[in-house]
Amino acid sequence: MQFYDLAALGAATCWALSSIIGATPSRQLGSFGFTRIRLSLLTVLLGGIALAGGGWQMLSASQLALLAASGLTGIFLGDTLMFAAMNRIGPRRTGLLFATHSVFSVSLGVLLLSERLSLAAAAGSLLVFAGVLCAIAFGRRDSQQHHWENTHGLKLGVALALTAALCQALGTFLAKPVMAAGIDPIAANGLRIAVSCAAHWLLWASGNRHARLQSPLAPRLFGQTVLNGLVGQGVGMTLVMLALKGGNVATVGMLSAMTPVMILPMLWAVMGQRPPTLAWLGAAASVAGSMLIVLR
């Protein structure tokens, strides 16, 4: 198993945990306001680290442009749309649909970057995706009444989650050439976040009603927002940037798509009810598929 594979799996775990942490504050604050706050804090944190380490000085103008485009698609659009979907259809359904970013990533990597997958890796990719679908599709019992399972606009939520998945794949695709050149992953992620943060503040300054906070920023909500940003964007996306330094877009996309599997035990802990057996079988299929990928 390569270190870059572990980084991609680590990102999947971080995203699963951040989805749990962010479900409540995102719904109460609104997806735009919630994302703006978390990105503002991360811009200061990661920007300061990158400046201290001199990572940004290594970037050329073309690399800056690619990372800026990656941030706008993968974070400004992708992240915000994902939380907008979560507000409507909950973290479990959003996780299922967002996992399709792996399919988009594989397609972009193979079609546009001429990346090749071995037969074992291709079979592993199919197992991962099938396991993800099974883990989430059968991840709810009929008797479950947790408010995260309520829907508020199912069709719109599905459309938002699929669009977020495509944006995530495009963001990964755009960042790949820069990361393959050996750029510091913290500096790269910090720049992507800073650009996305600036876009959010411009939207807020325009007076757009969706950009305003939908409820007061109570201390508890603020703490959850900070923790969500640190885990999901701070650690998770930095791990993705690190994985892209040595892994191809297709493999990183598939392994980081195991978030819905990682989220099963977390939902069990929060909701207090064990997911059905079929959900765990789906998780096992995804683990087997990931082993085929990393042992390629």
mmCIF file of C-alpha atoms in Angstrom:
data_model
loop_
_atom_site.group_PDB
_atom_site.id
_atom_site.type_symbol
_atom_site.label_atom_id
_atom_site.label_comp_id
_atom_site.label_asym_id
_atom_site.label_seq_id
_atom_site.Cartn_x
_atom_site.Cartn_y
_atom_site.Cartn_z
ATOM 1 C CA MET A 1 0.000 0.000 0.000
ATOM 2 C CA GLN A 2 1.383 3.387 -0.990
ATOM 3 C CA PHE A 3 1.378 6.444 1.246
ATOM 4 C CA TYR A 4 -0.709 8.364 -1.309
ATOM 5 C CA ASP A 5 -3.436 5.712 -1.084
ATOM 6 C CA LEU A 6 -3.548 6.109 2.690
ATOM 7 C CA ALA A 7 -3.832 9.881 2.232
ATOM 8 C CA ALA A 8 -6.887 9.438 -0.031
ATOM 9 C CA LEU A 9 -8.525 7.067 2.476
ATOM 10 C CA GLY A 10 -7.714 9.511 5.271
ATOM 11 C CA ALA A 11 -9.488 12.238 3.316
ATOM 12 C CA ALA A 12 -12.577 10.021 3.013
ATOM 13 C CA THR A 13 -12.601 9.535 6.791
ATOM 14 C CA CYS A 14 -12.207 13.275 7.403
ATOM 15 C CA TRP A 15 -15.081 14.078 5.049
ATOM 16 C CA ALA A 16 -17.327 11.540 6.748
ATOM 17 C CA LEU A 17 -16.620 13.026 10.165
ATOM 18 C CA SER A 18 -17.017 16.595 8.911
ATOM 19 C CA SER A 19 -20.418 15.702 7.410
ATOM 20 C CA ILE A 20 -21.609 14.566 10.829
ATOM 21 C CA ILE A 21 -20.201 17.669 12.523
ATOM 22 C CA GLY A 22 -21.543 20.062 9.893
ATOM 23 C CA ALA A 23 -25.081 18.702 9.434
ATOM 24 C CA THR A 24 -26.643 20.813 12.202
ATOM 25 C CA PRO A 25 -24.801 24.159 11.771
ATOM 26 C CA SER A 26 -25.191 24.026 7.987
ATOM 27 C CA ARG A 27 -28.936 23.560 8.247
ATOM 28 C CA GLN A 28 -29.328 26.353 10.804
ATOM 29 C CA LEU A 29 -26.898 28.905 9.332
ATOM 30 C CA GLY A 30 -27.543 28.176 5.649
ATOM 31 C CA SER A 31 -25.028 26.555 3.323
ATOM 32 C CA PHE A 32 -23.518 29.818 2.042
ATOM 33 C CA GLY A 33 -23.114 31.486 5.429
ATOM 34 C CA PHE A 34 -21.845 28.290 7.025
ATOM 35 C CA THR A 35 -19.265 27.743 4.274
ATOM 36 C CA ARG A 36 -18.143 31.391 4.336
ATOM 37 C CA ILE A 37 -17.375 31.263 8.060
ATOM 38 C CA ARG A 38 -15.414 28.017 7.899
ATOM 39 C CA LEU A 39 -13.419 29.122 4.851
ATOM 40 C CA SER A 40 -12.573 32.464 6.460
ATOM 41 C CA LEU A 41 -11.041 30.742 9.461
ATOM 42 C CA LEU A 42 -9.155 28.255 7.291
ATOM 43 C CA THR A 43 -7.804 31.013 5.036
ATOM 44 C CA VAL A 44 -6.149 32.612 8.038
ATOM 45 C CA LEU A 45 -4.863 29.300 9.403
ATOM 46 C CA LEU A 46 -3.574 27.624 6.239
ATOM 47 C CA GLY A 47 -2.532 30.915 4.658
ATOM 48 C CA GLY A 48 -0.371 31.687 7.684
ATOM 49 C CA ILE A 49 1.217 28.229 7.596
ATOM 50 C CA ALA A 50 1.903 28.516 3.850
ATOM 51 C CA LEU A 51 3.421 31.974 4.211
ATOM 52 C CA ALA A 52 5.632 30.833 7.089
ATOM 53 C CA GLY A 53 6.797 27.829 5.100
ATOM 54 C CA GLY A 54 7.309 29.743 1.865
ATOM 55 C CA GLY A 55 5.117 27.309 -0.075
ATOM 56 C CA TRP A 56 3.354 29.981 -2.121
ATOM 57 C CA GLN A 57 6.658 31.322 -3.460
ATOM 58 C CA MET A 58 7.097 28.108 -5.469
ATOM 59 C CA LEU A 59 3.937 28.680 -7.536
ATOM 60 C CA SER A 60 4.100 29.987 -11.105
ATOM 61 C CA ALA A 61 1.379 32.121 -12.704
ATOM 62 C CA SER A 62 -0.082 29.146 -14.578
ATOM 63 C CA GLN A 63 -0.131 27.043 -11.415
ATOM 64 C CA LEU A 64 -1.835 29.857 -9.517
ATOM 65 C CA ALA A 65 -4.515 30.014 -12.198
ATOM 66 C CA LEU A 66 -5.120 26.264 -12.098
ATOM 67 C CA LEU A 67 -5.375 26.194 -8.299
ATOM 68 C CA ALA A 68 -7.704 29.199 -8.328
ATOM 69 C CA ALA A 69 -9.970 27.460 -10.847
ATOM 70 C CA SER A 70 -9.760 24.269 -8.786
ATOM 71 C CA GLY A 71 -10.805 26.145 -5.657
ATOM 72 C CA LEU A 72 -13.738 27.883 -7.326
ATOM 73 C CA THR A 73 -15.116 24.637 -8.764
ATOM 74 C CA GLY A 74 -14.235 22.158 -6.037
ATOM 75 C CA ILE A 75 -14.724 24.312 -2.925
ATOM 76 C CA PHE A 76 -16.774 27.438 -3.683
ATOM 77 C CA LEU A 77 -19.284 25.519 -5.807
ATOM 78 C CA GLY A 78 -18.734 21.889 -4.773
ATOM 79 C CA ASP A 79 -18.609 22.355 -1.017
ATOM 80 C CA THR A 80 -21.448 24.865 -0.878
ATOM 81 C CA LEU A 81 -23.736 22.786 -3.088
ATOM 82 C CA MET A 82 -22.958 19.662 -1.056
ATOM 83 C CA PHE A 83 -24.069 21.314 2.182
ATOM 84 C CA ALA A 84 -27.103 22.784 0.408
ATOM 85 C CA ALA A 85 -28.024 19.239 -0.614
ATOM 86 C CA MET A 86 -27.402 17.989 2.923
ATOM 87 C CA ASN A 87 -29.813 20.602 4.273
ATOM 88 C CA ARG A 88 -32.520 19.142 2.026
ATOM 89 C CA ILE A 89 -31.922 15.386 1.994
ATOM 90 C CA GLY A 90 -29.633 14.715 4.978
ATOM 91 C CA PRO A 91 -26.030 13.450 5.219
ATOM 92 C CA ARG A 92 -26.783 9.813 4.314
ATOM 93 C CA ARG A 93 -28.475 10.490 0.970
ATOM 94 C CA THR A 94 -26.042 13.278 0.169
ATOM 95 C CA GLY A 95 -23.157 10.910 0.845
ATOM 96 C CA LEU A 96 -24.592 8.396 -1.605
ATOM 97 C CA LEU A 97 -24.957 10.932 -4.402
ATOM 98 C CA PHE A 98 -21.708 12.772 -3.679
ATOM 99 C CA ALA A 99 -19.859 9.450 -3.999
ATOM 100 C CA THR A 100 -20.463 9.691 -7.728
ATOM 101 C CA HIS A 101 -17.552 12.140 -7.847
ATOM 102 C CA SER A 102 -15.415 9.004 -8.051
ATOM 103 C CA VAL A 103 -17.045 8.085 -11.362
ATOM 104 C CA PHE A 104 -16.559 11.625 -12.663
ATOM 105 C CA SER A 105 -12.911 11.573 -11.511
ATOM 106 C CA VAL A 106 -12.203 8.260 -13.208
ATOM 107 C CA SER A 107 -13.822 9.475 -16.420
ATOM 108 C CA LEU A 108 -11.883 12.746 -16.454
ATOM 109 C CA GLY A 109 -8.593 11.047 -15.628
ATOM 110 C CA VAL A 110 -8.951 8.388 -18.326
ATOM 111 C CA LEU A 111 -10.414 10.620 -21.040
ATOM 112 C CA LEU A 112 -8.428 13.828 -20.576
ATOM 113 C CA LEU A 113 -5.208 12.813 -18.786
ATOM 114 C CA SER A 114 -4.745 9.475 -20.570
ATOM 115 C CA GLU A 115 -4.533 7.687 -17.220
ATOM 116 C CA ARG A 116 -4.774 3.904 -17.377
ATOM 117 C CA LEU A 117 -6.217 1.498 -14.840
ATOM 118 C CA SER A 118 -5.073 -2.104 -14.604
ATOM 119 C CA LEU A 119 -7.726 -4.821 -14.739
ATOM 120 C CA ALA A 120 -7.442 -5.347 -10.974
ATOM 121 C CA ALA A 121 -7.727 -1.608 -10.296
ATOM 122 C CA ALA A 122 -10.726 -1.322 -12.613
ATOM 123 C CA ALA A 123 -12.428 -4.240 -10.852
ATOM 124 C CA GLY A 124 -11.575 -2.677 -7.504
ATOM 125 C CA SER A 125 -13.076 0.625 -8.625
ATOM 126 C CA LEU A 126 -16.336 -1.097 -9.522
ATOM 127 C CA LEU A 127 -16.387 -2.875 -6.154
ATOM 128 C CA VAL A 128 -15.767 0.374 -4.281
ATOM 129 C CA PHE A 129 -18.578 2.156 -6.070
ATOM 130 C CA ALA A 130 -20.997 -0.771 -5.764
ATOM 131 C CA GLY A 131 -20.170 -1.063 -2.068
ATOM 132 C CA VAL A 132 -20.729 2.654 -1.537
ATOM 133 C CA LEU A 133 -24.140 2.460 -3.200
ATOM 134 C CA CYS A 134 -25.120 -0.585 -1.148
ATOM 135 C CA ALA A 135 -23.836 0.893 2.119
ATOM 136 C CA ILE A 136 -25.952 4.007 1.762
ATOM 137 C CA ALA A 137 -28.964 2.655 -0.117
ATOM 138 C CA PHE A 138 -29.518 0.083 2.646
ATOM 139 C CA GLY A 139 -28.118 2.223 5.446
ATOM 140 C CA ARG A 140 -31.478 3.151 6.948
ATOM 141 C CA ARG A 141 -34.040 1.106 8.823
ATOM 142 C CA ASP A 142 -37.721 1.767 8.138
ATOM 143 C CA SER A 143 -38.244 2.539 11.821
ATOM 144 C CA GLN A 144 -35.619 5.289 11.919
ATOM 145 C CA GLN A 145 -37.129 8.687 12.678
ATOM 146 C CA HIS A 146 -34.014 10.849 13.113
ATOM 147 C CA HIS A 147 -34.510 14.368 11.711
ATOM 148 C CA TRP A 148 -31.521 13.887 9.383
ATOM 149 C CA GLU A 149 -33.674 11.399 7.441
ATOM 150 C CA ASN A 150 -36.343 14.036 6.698
ATOM 151 C CA THR A 151 -36.345 15.560 3.217
ATOM 152 C CA HIS A 152 -37.086 19.145 2.170
ATOM 153 C CA GLY A 153 -37.191 19.108 -1.630
ATOM 154 C CA LEU A 154 -35.956 15.692 -2.750
ATOM 155 C CA LYS A 155 -35.509 16.441 -6.466
ATOM 156 C CA LEU A 156 -33.617 19.662 -5.831
ATOM 157 C CA GLY A 157 -31.457 17.954 -3.214
ATOM 158 C CA VAL A 158 -30.530 15.188 -5.650
ATOM 159 C CA ALA A 159 -29.642 17.717 -8.352
ATOM 160 C CA LEU A 160 -27.515 19.746 -5.923
ATOM 161 C CA ALA A 161 -25.614 16.674 -4.678
ATOM 162 C CA LEU A 162 -24.850 15.408 -8.202
ATOM 163 C CA THR A 163 -23.681 18.867 -9.275
ATOM 164 C CA ALA A 164 -21.500 19.061 -6.166
ATOM 165 C CA ALA A 165 -19.962 15.688 -7.086
ATOM 166 C CA LEU A 166 -19.137 16.901 -10.591
ATOM 167 C CA CYS A 167 -17.599 20.090 -9.189
ATOM 168 C CA GLN A 168 -15.489 18.069 -6.747
ATOM 169 C CA ALA A 169 -14.181 15.901 -9.603
ATOM 170 C CA LEU A 170 -13.386 18.963 -11.729
ATOM 171 C CA GLY A 171 -11.556 20.569 -8.810
ATOM 172 C CA THR A 172 -9.430 17.447 -8.362
ATOM 173 C CA PHE A 173 -8.771 17.248 -12.097
ATOM 174 C CA LEU A 174 -7.602 20.877 -12.287
ATOM 175 C CA ALA A 175 -5.295 20.498 -9.274
ATOM 176 C CA LYS A 176 -3.599 17.311 -10.488
ATOM 177 C CA PRO A 177 -0.985 18.927 -12.823
ATOM 178 C CA VAL A 178 0.064 21.369 -10.115
ATOM 179 C CA MET A 179 0.391 18.726 -7.427
ATOM 180 C CA ALA A 180 2.297 16.388 -9.765
ATOM 181 C CA ALA A 181 4.927 19.145 -10.041
ATOM 182 C CA GLY A 182 5.716 18.706 -6.321
ATOM 183 C CA ILE A 183 3.950 21.752 -4.879
ATOM 184 C CA ASP A 184 3.453 21.891 -1.090
ATOM 185 C CA PRO A 185 -0.057 20.470 -0.434
ATOM 186 C CA ILE A 186 -0.735 22.883 2.439
ATOM 187 C CA ALA A 187 0.126 25.887 0.256
ATOM 188 C CA ALA A 188 -1.972 24.504 -2.609
ATOM 189 C CA ASN A 189 -4.990 23.839 -0.411
ATOM 190 C CA GLY A 190 -4.569 27.190 1.345
ATOM 191 C CA LEU A 191 -4.666 29.019 -1.971
ATOM 192 C CA ARG A 192 -7.746 27.105 -3.139
ATOM 193 C CA ILE A 193 -9.507 27.939 0.118
ATOM 194 C CA ALA A 194 -8.470 31.621 -0.004
ATOM 195 C CA VAL A 195 -9.845 32.041 -3.530
ATOM 196 C CA SER A 196 -13.089 30.320 -2.563
ATOM 197 C CA CYS A 197 -13.366 32.452 0.567
ATOM 198 C CA ALA A 198 -12.937 35.642 -1.469
ATOM 199 C CA ALA A 199 -15.700 34.506 -3.827
ATOM 200 C CA HIS A 200 -18.025 33.895 -0.873
ATOM 201 C CA TRP A 201 -17.374 37.369 0.556
ATOM 202 C CA LEU A 202 -17.980 38.960 -2.853
ATOM 203 C CA LEU A 203 -21.295 37.139 -3.037
ATOM 204 C CA TRP A 204 -22.170 38.354 0.460
ATOM 205 C CA ALA A 205 -21.177 41.948 -0.435
ATOM 206 C CA SER A 206 -23.459 41.817 -3.481
ATOM 207 C CA GLY A 207 -26.439 41.551 -1.140
ATOM 208 C CA ASN A 208 -27.478 38.085 -2.280
ATOM 209 C CA ARG A 209 -30.072 36.849 0.205
ATOM 210 C CA HIS A 210 -28.761 33.270 0.106
ATOM 211 C CA ALA A 211 -25.345 34.466 1.338
ATOM 212 C CA ARG A 212 -26.723 35.860 4.599
ATOM 213 C CA LEU A 213 -26.701 33.869 7.831
ATOM 214 C CA GLN A 214 -30.088 32.246 8.314
ATOM 215 C CA SER A 215 -29.847 32.312 12.120
ATOM 216 C CA PRO A 216 -27.649 33.968 14.788
ATOM 217 C CA LEU A 217 -24.143 32.535 15.154
ATOM 218 C CA ALA A 218 -24.428 31.015 18.630
ATOM 219 C CA PRO A 219 -21.205 29.842 20.353
ATOM 220 C CA ARG A 220 -22.129 26.170 19.877
ATOM 221 C CA LEU A 221 -22.790 26.630 16.157
ATOM 222 C CA PHE A 222 -19.560 28.572 15.786
ATOM 223 C CA GLY A 223 -17.589 25.805 17.487
ATOM 224 C CA GLN A 224 -19.164 23.128 15.271
ATOM 225 C CA THR A 225 -18.416 25.230 12.180
ATOM 226 C CA VAL A 226 -14.768 25.677 13.166
ATOM 227 C CA LEU A 227 -14.342 21.965 13.882
ATOM 228 C CA ASN A 228 -16.047 21.023 10.618
ATOM 229 C CA GLY A 229 -13.704 23.281 8.657
ATOM 230 C CA LEU A 230 -10.575 22.002 10.351
ATOM 231 C CA VAL A 231 -11.474 18.342 9.816
ATOM 232 C CA GLY A 232 -13.088 18.513 6.362
ATOM 233 C CA GLN A 233 -11.233 21.243 4.486
ATOM 234 C CA GLY A 234 -8.161 21.746 6.639
ATOM 235 C CA VAL A 235 -7.094 18.115 7.005
ATOM 236 C CA GLY A 236 -9.257 16.302 4.446
ATOM 237 C CA MET A 237 -8.552 18.456 1.386
ATOM 238 C CA THR A 238 -4.874 18.782 2.284
ATOM 239 C CA LEU A 239 -4.700 14.976 2.265
ATOM 240 C CA VAL A 240 -6.291 14.960 -1.200
ATOM 241 C CA MET A 241 -3.695 17.446 -2.462
ATOM 242 C CA LEU A 242 -1.003 15.216 -0.975
ATOM 243 C CA ALA A 243 -2.491 12.102 -2.587
ATOM 244 C CA LEU A 244 -2.499 13.828 -5.997
ATOM 245 C CA LYS A 245 1.276 14.338 -5.803
ATOM 246 C CA GLY A 246 1.847 10.634 -6.415
ATOM 247 C CA GLY A 247 -1.530 9.084 -7.211
ATOM 248 C CA ASN A 248 -3.557 9.509 -10.370
ATOM 249 C CA VAL A 249 -6.920 11.279 -10.486
ATOM 250 C CA ALA A 250 -8.885 8.062 -11.003
ATOM 251 C CA THR A 251 -7.387 6.209 -8.024
ATOM 252 C CA VAL A 252 -7.574 9.198 -5.672
ATOM 253 C CA GLY A 253 -11.166 9.760 -6.733
ATOM 254 C CA MET A 254 -12.193 6.185 -6.050
ATOM 255 C CA LEU A 255 -10.482 5.862 -2.676
ATOM 256 C CA SER A 256 -11.696 9.243 -1.428
ATOM 257 C CA ALA A 257 -15.227 8.186 -2.440
ATOM 258 C CA MET A 258 -15.348 5.735 0.481
ATOM 259 C CA THR A 259 -16.758 8.509 2.670
ATOM 260 C CA PRO A 260 -20.280 6.972 2.701
ATOM 261 C CA VAL A 261 -18.826 3.732 4.041
ATOM 262 C CA MET A 262 -16.829 5.530 6.737
ATOM 263 C CA ILE A 263 -19.935 7.423 7.807
ATOM 264 C CA LEU A 264 -21.927 4.272 8.719
ATOM 265 C CA PRO A 265 -20.435 3.695 12.191
ATOM 266 C CA MET A 266 -20.534 7.450 12.825
ATOM 267 C CA LEU A 267 -24.266 7.584 12.046
ATOM 268 C CA TRP A 268 -24.738 4.546 14.296
ATOM 269 C CA ALA A 269 -23.088 6.427 17.154
ATOM 270 C CA VAL A 270 -25.186 9.570 16.591
ATOM 271 C CA MET A 271 -28.552 7.941 15.880
ATOM 272 C CA GLY A 272 -28.136 5.111 18.377
ATOM 273 C CA GLN A 273 -29.254 2.388 15.948
ATOM 274 C CA ARG A 274 -27.098 -0.148 14.119
ATOM 275 C CA PRO A 275 -27.270 0.044 10.298
ATOM 276 C CA PRO A 276 -28.743 -3.040 8.556
ATOM 277 C CA THR A 277 -26.591 -6.027 7.585
ATOM 278 C CA LEU A 278 -26.745 -5.138 3.867
ATOM 279 C CA ALA A 279 -25.146 -1.800 4.662
ATOM 280 C CA TRP A 280 -22.176 -3.551 6.289
ATOM 281 C CA LEU A 281 -21.900 -5.970 3.353
ATOM 282 C CA GLY A 282 -21.641 -2.958 1.087
ATOM 283 C CA ALA A 283 -18.900 -1.566 3.295
ATOM 284 C CA ALA A 284 -17.044 -4.883 3.099
ATOM 285 C CA ALA A 285 -17.265 -4.816 -0.711
ATOM 286 C CA SER A 286 -15.783 -1.334 -0.737
ATOM 287 C CA VAL A 287 -12.909 -2.407 1.495
ATOM 288 C CA ALA A 288 -12.195 -5.355 -0.818
ATOM 289 C CA GLY A 289 -12.279 -3.039 -3.800
ATOM 290 C CA SER A 290 -9.903 -0.584 -2.174
ATOM 291 C CA MET A 291 -7.458 -3.416 -1.537
ATOM 292 C CA LEU A 292 -7.495 -4.284 -5.245
ATOM 293 C CA ILE A 293 -6.767 -0.654 -6.054
ATOM 294 C CA VAL A 294 -3.911 -0.165 -3.593
ATOM 295 C CA LEU A 295 -2.294 -3.520 -4.460
ATOM 296 C CA ARG A 296 -2.292 -2.685 -8.197
#
